[in-house]
């Protein structure tokens, strides 16, 4: 049985199928699982709306991706180093997946042709691992995707093309460069919209690892190293698949808890996030993103007194958004400091003037400050944007008697 399992491993890693195919298959399967688990969680503990369900297919829930194995500082701080492997095969959104798979399909066959299947796989895995480590050491909370591994392949192509110096080498360099450039441009665009977890530190780390691994293979590794290379490749594949199995098991267990006890799941998931982010902050108190997320988690459990210091630290660290400003305004209002929250609500509405949640927040602040007419106007504006806000309806009822 053991011998048969080893034979299957060797066929998968060393067989005739192009290496890009099994790698893409694993990425597609991971994305399908993350989307399915996100759908389950949204249906059980979310709003269950059609837009929410469609959103899970476009962008799986961060909670699910983190449980399945998103890499970054969050994984390192919580002693989950295997997530550095799983992060290579996870993706933050459908566009992120599509771009990464196209680039992998275009670059991997060329690398496989000049370096061989086994060496190409080792370059891919070591570059992906280096990218995850670089992202973690840069302080990014979580990162995911094959981009760093793909940039490692580009680095290997650059080494081969530079050393070969002929037409074949130049063709390899320029052929892979255009796809690496597409990946990089997507990263620039995704910072604004599609997949904010794209890591430029990871791309750089993967590129350097690809260059160094290619140089080592060209200058140091001869035929006598082939058994060692095979063991290395099989070992990396085994670690990656076992890590993915562990991550998928964790996410499935979480979905089962949500199915059997949704209220308990919501509380436990929030408490777990606070604890995990606390581990990050204990190592790096200046991590503004961790403070922002922990502040939001505290607010979700109505612990506004604990949320405010984290939100202040996030703003001081340069993390600023209308959502964060609104959350701070609401937290200050809830602890009896409505006047202190008004500037944050105004700042948020200056950027997103039609945001119903922020209009509702400012209406509550105006009501608390005795500014009745302004409160009524904001309650009505909030209901125009979202007629289902119960607190705006209640506030308007209090101030106008339903008129």
Coordinates of C-alpha atoms in Angstrom, one line a residue:
X1 CA 0.0 0.0 0.0
X2 CA 2.8 2.4 0.9
X3 CA 4.7 1.5 -2.3
X4 CA 1.5 2.2 -4.3
X5 CA 1.0 5.6 -2.6
X6 CA 4.6 6.5 -3.4
X7 CA 4.0 5.5 -7.1
X8 CA 1.0 7.7 -7.3
X9 CA 3.0 10.6 -5.8
X10 CA 5.7 10.1 -8.4
X11 CA 3.2 9.9 -11.3
X12 CA 1.5 13.2 -10.1
X13 CA 4.8 15.0 -9.7
X14 CA 6.9 13.4 -12.4
X15 CA 4.4 12.2 -15.0
X16 CA 3.7 13.4 -18.5
X17 CA 1.0 15.9 -17.8
X18 CA 2.1 19.6 -18.0
X19 CA 2.9 20.8 -14.5
X20 CA 0.7 23.8 -14.7
X21 CA -2.5 21.6 -14.9
X22 CA -2.3 19.9 -11.5
X23 CA -1.3 23.2 -9.9
X24 CA -4.2 25.0 -11.5
X25 CA -6.5 22.2 -10.5
X26 CA -5.5 22.5 -6.8
X27 CA -6.1 26.3 -6.9
X28 CA -9.5 25.9 -8.6
X29 CA -10.5 23.3 -6.0
X30 CA -9.4 25.5 -3.1
X31 CA -11.3 28.5 -4.5
X32 CA -14.5 26.4 -5.0
X33 CA -14.3 25.2 -1.5
X34 CA -13.7 28.7 -0.1
X35 CA -16.7 30.0 -2.1
X36 CA -18.9 27.1 -1.0
X37 CA -18.0 27.5 2.7
X38 CA -18.6 31.2 2.4
X39 CA -22.0 30.6 0.9
X40 CA -22.9 28.3 3.9
X41 CA -21.8 30.9 6.5
X42 CA -23.6 33.8 4.8
X43 CA -26.8 31.7 4.6
X44 CA -26.5 30.7 8.2
X45 CA -25.2 33.7 10.1
X46 CA -25.3 36.5 7.4
X47 CA -28.1 38.3 5.8
X48 CA -28.7 35.5 3.3
X49 CA -29.5 38.0 0.5
X50 CA -29.0 37.3 -3.1
X51 CA -26.3 40.0 -3.3
X52 CA -24.5 38.5 -0.3
X53 CA -24.6 35.0 -1.8
X54 CA -23.3 36.3 -5.1
X55 CA -20.6 38.2 -3.3
X56 CA -19.3 35.0 -1.8
X57 CA -18.8 33.5 -5.2
X58 CA -16.9 36.7 -6.4
X59 CA -15.0 37.2 -3.1
X60 CA -14.9 34.4 -0.5
X61 CA -15.2 35.6 3.1
X62 CA -11.9 36.6 4.7
X63 CA -12.8 34.4 7.7
X64 CA -12.9 31.3 5.5
X65 CA -9.7 32.2 3.7
X66 CA -7.9 32.7 7.0
X67 CA -9.2 29.4 8.4
X68 CA -8.2 27.6 5.2
X69 CA -4.7 29.0 5.4
X70 CA -4.0 32.6 4.3
X71 CA -0.4 33.3 5.1
X72 CA 1.2 36.5 6.5
X73 CA 2.0 37.9 9.9
X74 CA -1.3 36.6 11.3
X75 CA -0.2 33.0 10.7
X76 CA 3.3 33.5 12.1
X77 CA 2.1 35.3 15.2
X78 CA -0.4 32.4 15.9
X79 CA 2.2 29.7 15.4
X80 CA 0.7 28.3 12.2
X81 CA 3.7 28.1 9.8
X82 CA 2.0 25.6 7.6
X83 CA -0.2 28.4 6.4
X84 CA 2.8 29.7 4.5
X85 CA 2.4 26.8 2.1
X86 CA -1.4 26.8 1.9
X87 CA -1.4 30.6 1.1
X88 CA 0.1 29.8 -2.3
X89 CA -3.0 28.0 -3.5
X90 CA -5.7 30.4 -2.1
X91 CA -7.1 33.4 -3.8
X92 CA -9.0 36.5 -2.5
X93 CA -11.4 36.9 -5.4
X94 CA -12.5 35.4 -8.7
X95 CA -10.5 38.0 -10.8
X96 CA -7.5 37.3 -8.6
X97 CA -7.8 33.6 -9.4
X98 CA -8.3 34.1 -13.1
X99 CA -5.3 36.4 -13.5
X100 CA -3.0 34.2 -11.5
X101 CA -4.1 31.0 -13.4
X102 CA -3.6 32.7 -16.8
X103 CA -0.1 33.9 -15.8
X104 CA 0.8 30.4 -14.4
X105 CA -0.4 28.7 -17.5
X106 CA 1.6 31.0 -19.7
X107 CA 4.9 31.0 -17.7
X108 CA 5.1 27.4 -16.2
X109 CA 5.4 25.5 -19.5
X110 CA 8.4 27.6 -20.6
X111 CA 10.2 27.1 -17.2
X112 CA 9.3 23.4 -17.3
X113 CA 10.8 23.1 -20.7
X114 CA 14.2 24.6 -19.9
X115 CA 14.6 23.5 -16.2
X116 CA 12.7 20.2 -16.2
X117 CA 9.5 19.4 -14.5
X118 CA 10.9 18.6 -11.0
X119 CA 13.1 21.7 -10.9
X120 CA 10.3 23.9 -12.1
X121 CA 8.1 22.6 -9.3
X122 CA 10.8 23.2 -6.6
X123 CA 11.3 26.7 -7.9
X124 CA 7.6 27.3 -7.8
X125 CA 7.2 26.1 -4.2
X126 CA 10.3 27.7 -2.8
X127 CA 9.4 31.0 -4.4
X128 CA 5.8 30.8 -3.0
X129 CA 7.1 30.0 0.4
X130 CA 9.6 32.9 0.3
X131 CA 6.8 35.2 -0.8
X132 CA 4.7 34.2 2.2
X133 CA 7.7 34.7 4.5
X134 CA 8.5 38.1 3.0
X135 CA 4.9 39.2 3.4
X136 CA 4.9 38.1 7.0
X137 CA 8.2 39.9 7.9
X138 CA 6.9 43.0 6.2
X139 CA 4.1 43.0 8.7
X140 CA 1.2 42.3 6.3
X141 CA -1.6 40.5 8.3
X142 CA -2.5 38.0 5.6
X143 CA -1.7 37.4 2.0
X144 CA -2.5 34.7 -0.5
X145 CA -2.2 33.7 -4.2
X146 CA 0.3 32.1 -6.6
X147 CA 1.7 35.5 -7.6
X148 CA 4.8 35.2 -5.5
X149 CA 5.5 31.7 -6.9
X150 CA 4.8 33.0 -10.5
X151 CA 7.3 35.8 -9.9
X152 CA 9.8 33.2 -8.8
X153 CA 9.4 31.5 -12.1
X154 CA 10.0 34.8 -13.8
X155 CA 13.2 35.2 -11.8
X156 CA 14.3 31.8 -12.9
X157 CA 13.5 32.8 -16.6
X158 CA 15.6 35.9 -16.1
X159 CA 18.6 33.9 -14.8
X160 CA 18.3 31.3 -17.6
X161 CA 17.9 34.0 -20.3
X162 CA 20.8 36.1 -19.0
X163 CA 23.2 33.1 -18.8
X164 CA 22.2 31.6 -22.1
X165 CA 22.3 34.9 -24.0
X166 CA 21.0 33.6 -27.3
X167 CA 17.6 33.9 -29.0
X168 CA 16.0 31.2 -27.0
X169 CA 17.1 32.9 -23.7
X170 CA 15.8 36.3 -24.8
X171 CA 12.5 34.8 -26.0
X172 CA 12.1 33.1 -22.6
X173 CA 12.8 36.3 -20.7
X174 CA 10.5 38.6 -22.7
X175 CA 7.8 36.0 -23.0
X176 CA 7.6 35.6 -19.2
X177 CA 8.1 39.3 -18.5
X178 CA 4.9 40.3 -20.1
X179 CA 2.9 37.9 -18.0
X180 CA 4.7 38.9 -14.8
X181 CA 3.9 42.6 -15.7
X182 CA 0.2 41.7 -16.0
X183 CA 0.3 40.2 -12.6
X184 CA 2.0 43.3 -11.2
X185 CA -0.4 45.7 -12.8
X186 CA -3.3 43.6 -11.5
X187 CA -1.8 44.0 -8.1
X188 CA -1.7 47.8 -8.5
X189 CA -5.4 47.8 -9.6
X190 CA -6.5 45.3 -6.9
X191 CA -5.3 47.5 -4.1
X192 CA -8.3 49.7 -4.9
X193 CA -10.9 47.2 -5.7
X194 CA -10.7 43.5 -6.4
X195 CA -8.3 41.8 -4.0
X196 CA -6.7 44.0 -1.3
X197 CA -4.5 41.1 -0.1
X198 CA -2.1 41.1 -3.1
X199 CA 1.3 41.6 -1.5
X200 CA 4.1 43.4 -3.2
X201 CA 6.5 42.2 -0.5
X202 CA 5.5 38.7 -1.5
X203 CA 6.2 39.4 -5.1
X204 CA 9.6 40.6 -4.4
X205 CA 10.4 37.7 -2.0
X206 CA 9.2 35.2 -4.6
X207 CA 11.3 36.8 -7.4
X208 CA 14.5 36.8 -5.3
X209 CA 13.9 33.1 -4.3
X210 CA 13.3 32.2 -7.9
X211 CA 16.6 33.8 -8.9
X212 CA 18.6 32.2 -6.1
X213 CA 17.1 28.8 -6.7
X214 CA 17.7 28.9 -10.4
X215 CA 21.3 29.9 -9.9
X216 CA 21.8 27.1 -7.4
X217 CA 20.3 24.6 -9.9
X218 CA 22.4 25.8 -12.8
X219 CA 25.8 26.0 -11.0
X220 CA 25.6 23.6 -8.1
X221 CA 23.2 20.8 -8.8
X222 CA 24.4 18.0 -11.1
X223 CA 23.0 14.5 -12.0
X224 CA 24.1 13.1 -8.7
X225 CA 21.6 15.4 -6.9
X226 CA 18.6 13.9 -8.8
X227 CA 17.5 11.6 -5.9
X228 CA 17.7 14.5 -3.5
X229 CA 15.7 16.7 -5.8
X230 CA 13.0 14.1 -6.1
X231 CA 12.8 13.8 -2.3
X232 CA 12.7 17.5 -2.0
X233 CA 9.9 17.8 -4.6
X234 CA 7.9 15.0 -3.1
X235 CA 8.4 16.5 0.4
X236 CA 7.2 20.0 -0.7
X237 CA 4.2 18.5 -2.4
X238 CA 3.4 16.4 0.7
X239 CA 3.7 19.4 3.1
X240 CA 1.5 21.5 0.8
X241 CA -1.3 19.0 0.5
X242 CA -1.2 18.1 4.2
X243 CA -1.4 21.8 5.1
X244 CA -4.3 22.3 2.7
X245 CA -6.1 19.3 4.2
X246 CA -5.6 20.8 7.7
X247 CA -6.9 24.2 6.5
X248 CA -9.9 22.8 4.7
X249 CA -10.7 20.6 7.8
X250 CA -10.6 23.7 10.0
X251 CA -12.9 25.7 7.7
X252 CA -15.3 22.8 7.3
X253 CA -15.4 22.3 11.1
X254 CA -16.2 26.0 11.5
X255 CA -19.0 25.7 8.9
X256 CA -20.4 22.7 10.7
X257 CA -20.5 24.7 14.0
X258 CA -22.3 27.5 12.2
X259 CA -24.8 25.0 10.9
X260 CA -25.4 23.4 14.3
X261 CA -25.2 26.5 16.6
X262 CA -25.1 29.7 14.6
X263 CA -25.3 32.1 17.6
X264 CA -22.4 30.3 19.4
X265 CA -20.4 30.2 16.2
X266 CA -20.7 34.0 15.7
X267 CA -19.5 34.7 19.2
X268 CA -16.7 32.1 19.1
X269 CA -15.5 33.3 15.7
X270 CA -15.4 36.9 16.9
X271 CA -13.6 36.0 20.1
X272 CA -11.1 33.9 18.1
X273 CA -10.4 36.8 15.8
X274 CA -9.8 39.1 18.8
X275 CA -7.4 36.6 20.3
X276 CA -5.5 36.0 17.0
X277 CA -5.2 39.8 16.4
X278 CA -4.0 40.2 19.9
X279 CA -1.1 37.8 19.2
X280 CA -0.1 40.0 16.3
X281 CA -0.3 43.2 18.4
X282 CA 1.7 41.6 21.2
X283 CA 4.5 41.2 18.7
X284 CA 4.0 44.4 16.8
X285 CA 2.0 47.0 18.6
X286 CA 2.5 49.4 15.7
X287 CA 0.5 47.2 13.3
X288 CA -2.3 49.5 12.4
X289 CA -4.2 47.0 10.3
X290 CA -4.4 44.6 13.3
X291 CA -5.6 47.4 15.5
X292 CA -8.3 48.3 13.0
X293 CA -9.6 44.8 12.7
X294 CA -9.5 44.1 16.4
X295 CA -11.4 47.4 17.0
X296 CA -14.1 46.3 14.6
X297 CA -14.3 42.9 16.4
X298 CA -14.7 44.6 19.8
X299 CA -17.4 46.8 18.4
X300 CA -19.2 43.7 17.0
X301 CA -19.5 42.3 20.5
X302 CA -20.6 45.8 21.8
X303 CA -17.4 46.3 23.7
X304 CA -17.1 49.9 22.5
X305 CA -14.8 50.9 25.4
X306 CA -12.2 48.4 24.2
X307 CA -12.8 49.2 20.5
X308 CA -12.0 52.9 20.8
X309 CA -8.2 52.6 21.8
X310 CA -7.7 50.1 18.9
X311 CA -9.5 52.4 16.4
X312 CA -7.4 55.4 17.6
X313 CA -4.2 53.3 17.1
X314 CA -5.3 52.4 13.6
X315 CA -5.9 56.0 12.7
X316 CA -2.6 57.1 14.2
X317 CA -0.9 54.3 12.2
X318 CA -2.3 55.6 8.9
X319 CA -5.2 53.2 8.4
X320 CA -8.1 55.6 7.5
X321 CA -11.4 54.9 5.7
X322 CA -15.0 56.1 5.9
X323 CA -16.0 52.8 7.5
X324 CA -13.3 53.2 10.2
X325 CA -14.4 56.8 10.9
X326 CA -18.0 55.7 11.1
X327 CA -17.2 52.9 13.5
X328 CA -15.2 55.2 15.8
X329 CA -18.0 57.8 15.7
X330 CA -20.6 55.1 16.7
X331 CA -18.3 53.7 19.4
X332 CA -17.8 57.2 20.9
X333 CA -21.6 57.8 20.8
X334 CA -22.2 54.4 22.6
X335 CA -19.9 55.3 25.5
X336 CA -21.5 58.7 26.0
X337 CA -19.0 60.8 24.0
X338 CA -21.3 61.8 21.1
X339 CA -19.7 65.3 20.6
X340 CA -16.3 63.6 20.2
X341 CA -17.7 61.3 17.5
X342 CA -19.3 64.0 15.4
X343 CA -16.1 65.0 13.6
X344 CA -15.5 61.4 12.6
X345 CA -19.0 61.1 11.2
X346 CA -18.6 64.3 9.2
X347 CA -15.3 63.1 7.9
X348 CA -16.8 59.8 6.7
X349 CA -19.8 61.5 5.1
X350 CA -17.4 63.9 3.3
X351 CA -16.1 60.9 1.4
X352 CA -19.3 58.8 1.2
X353 CA -22.2 61.3 1.5
X354 CA -24.9 58.7 0.7
X355 CA -23.8 56.0 3.1
X356 CA -26.8 54.9 5.1
X357 CA -25.0 53.5 8.1
X358 CA -23.0 56.7 8.6
X359 CA -26.0 58.9 8.1
X360 CA -27.7 56.8 10.8
X361 CA -24.7 57.3 13.1
X362 CA -24.7 61.0 12.7
X363 CA -28.4 61.2 13.3
X364 CA -28.0 59.4 16.6
X365 CA -25.2 61.8 17.5
X366 CA -27.4 64.8 16.6
X367 CA -30.3 63.5 18.6
X368 CA -28.0 62.9 21.6
X369 CA -26.8 66.5 21.3
X370 CA -30.3 67.9 21.1
X371 CA -30.0 69.0 17.5
X372 CA -33.5 67.7 16.5
X373 CA -33.9 69.0 13.0
X374 CA -30.5 67.8 11.8
X375 CA -31.2 64.4 13.4
X376 CA -34.5 64.1 11.6
X377 CA -32.9 65.1 8.3
X378 CA -30.2 62.4 8.7
X379 CA -32.6 59.7 9.7
X380 CA -34.7 60.4 6.6
X381 CA -31.7 60.5 4.4
X382 CA -30.5 57.2 5.8
X383 CA -33.9 55.6 5.1
X384 CA -33.9 56.9 1.6
X385 CA -30.6 55.0 1.0
X386 CA -31.7 51.9 2.9
X387 CA -35.4 51.7 4.0
X388 CA -34.7 48.7 6.2
X389 CA -32.6 50.4 8.9
X390 CA -34.6 49.6 12.0
X391 CA -32.7 52.1 14.2
X392 CA -33.3 55.0 11.8
X393 CA -37.0 54.1 11.7
X394 CA -37.1 54.1 15.5
X395 CA -35.2 57.4 15.7
X396 CA -37.6 59.1 13.3
X397 CA -40.5 57.7 15.3
X398 CA -39.1 59.1 18.5
X399 CA -38.5 62.6 17.1
X400 CA -41.6 63.0 14.8
X401 CA -44.2 60.6 16.2
X402 CA -44.2 58.9 12.8
X403 CA -45.0 62.0 10.8

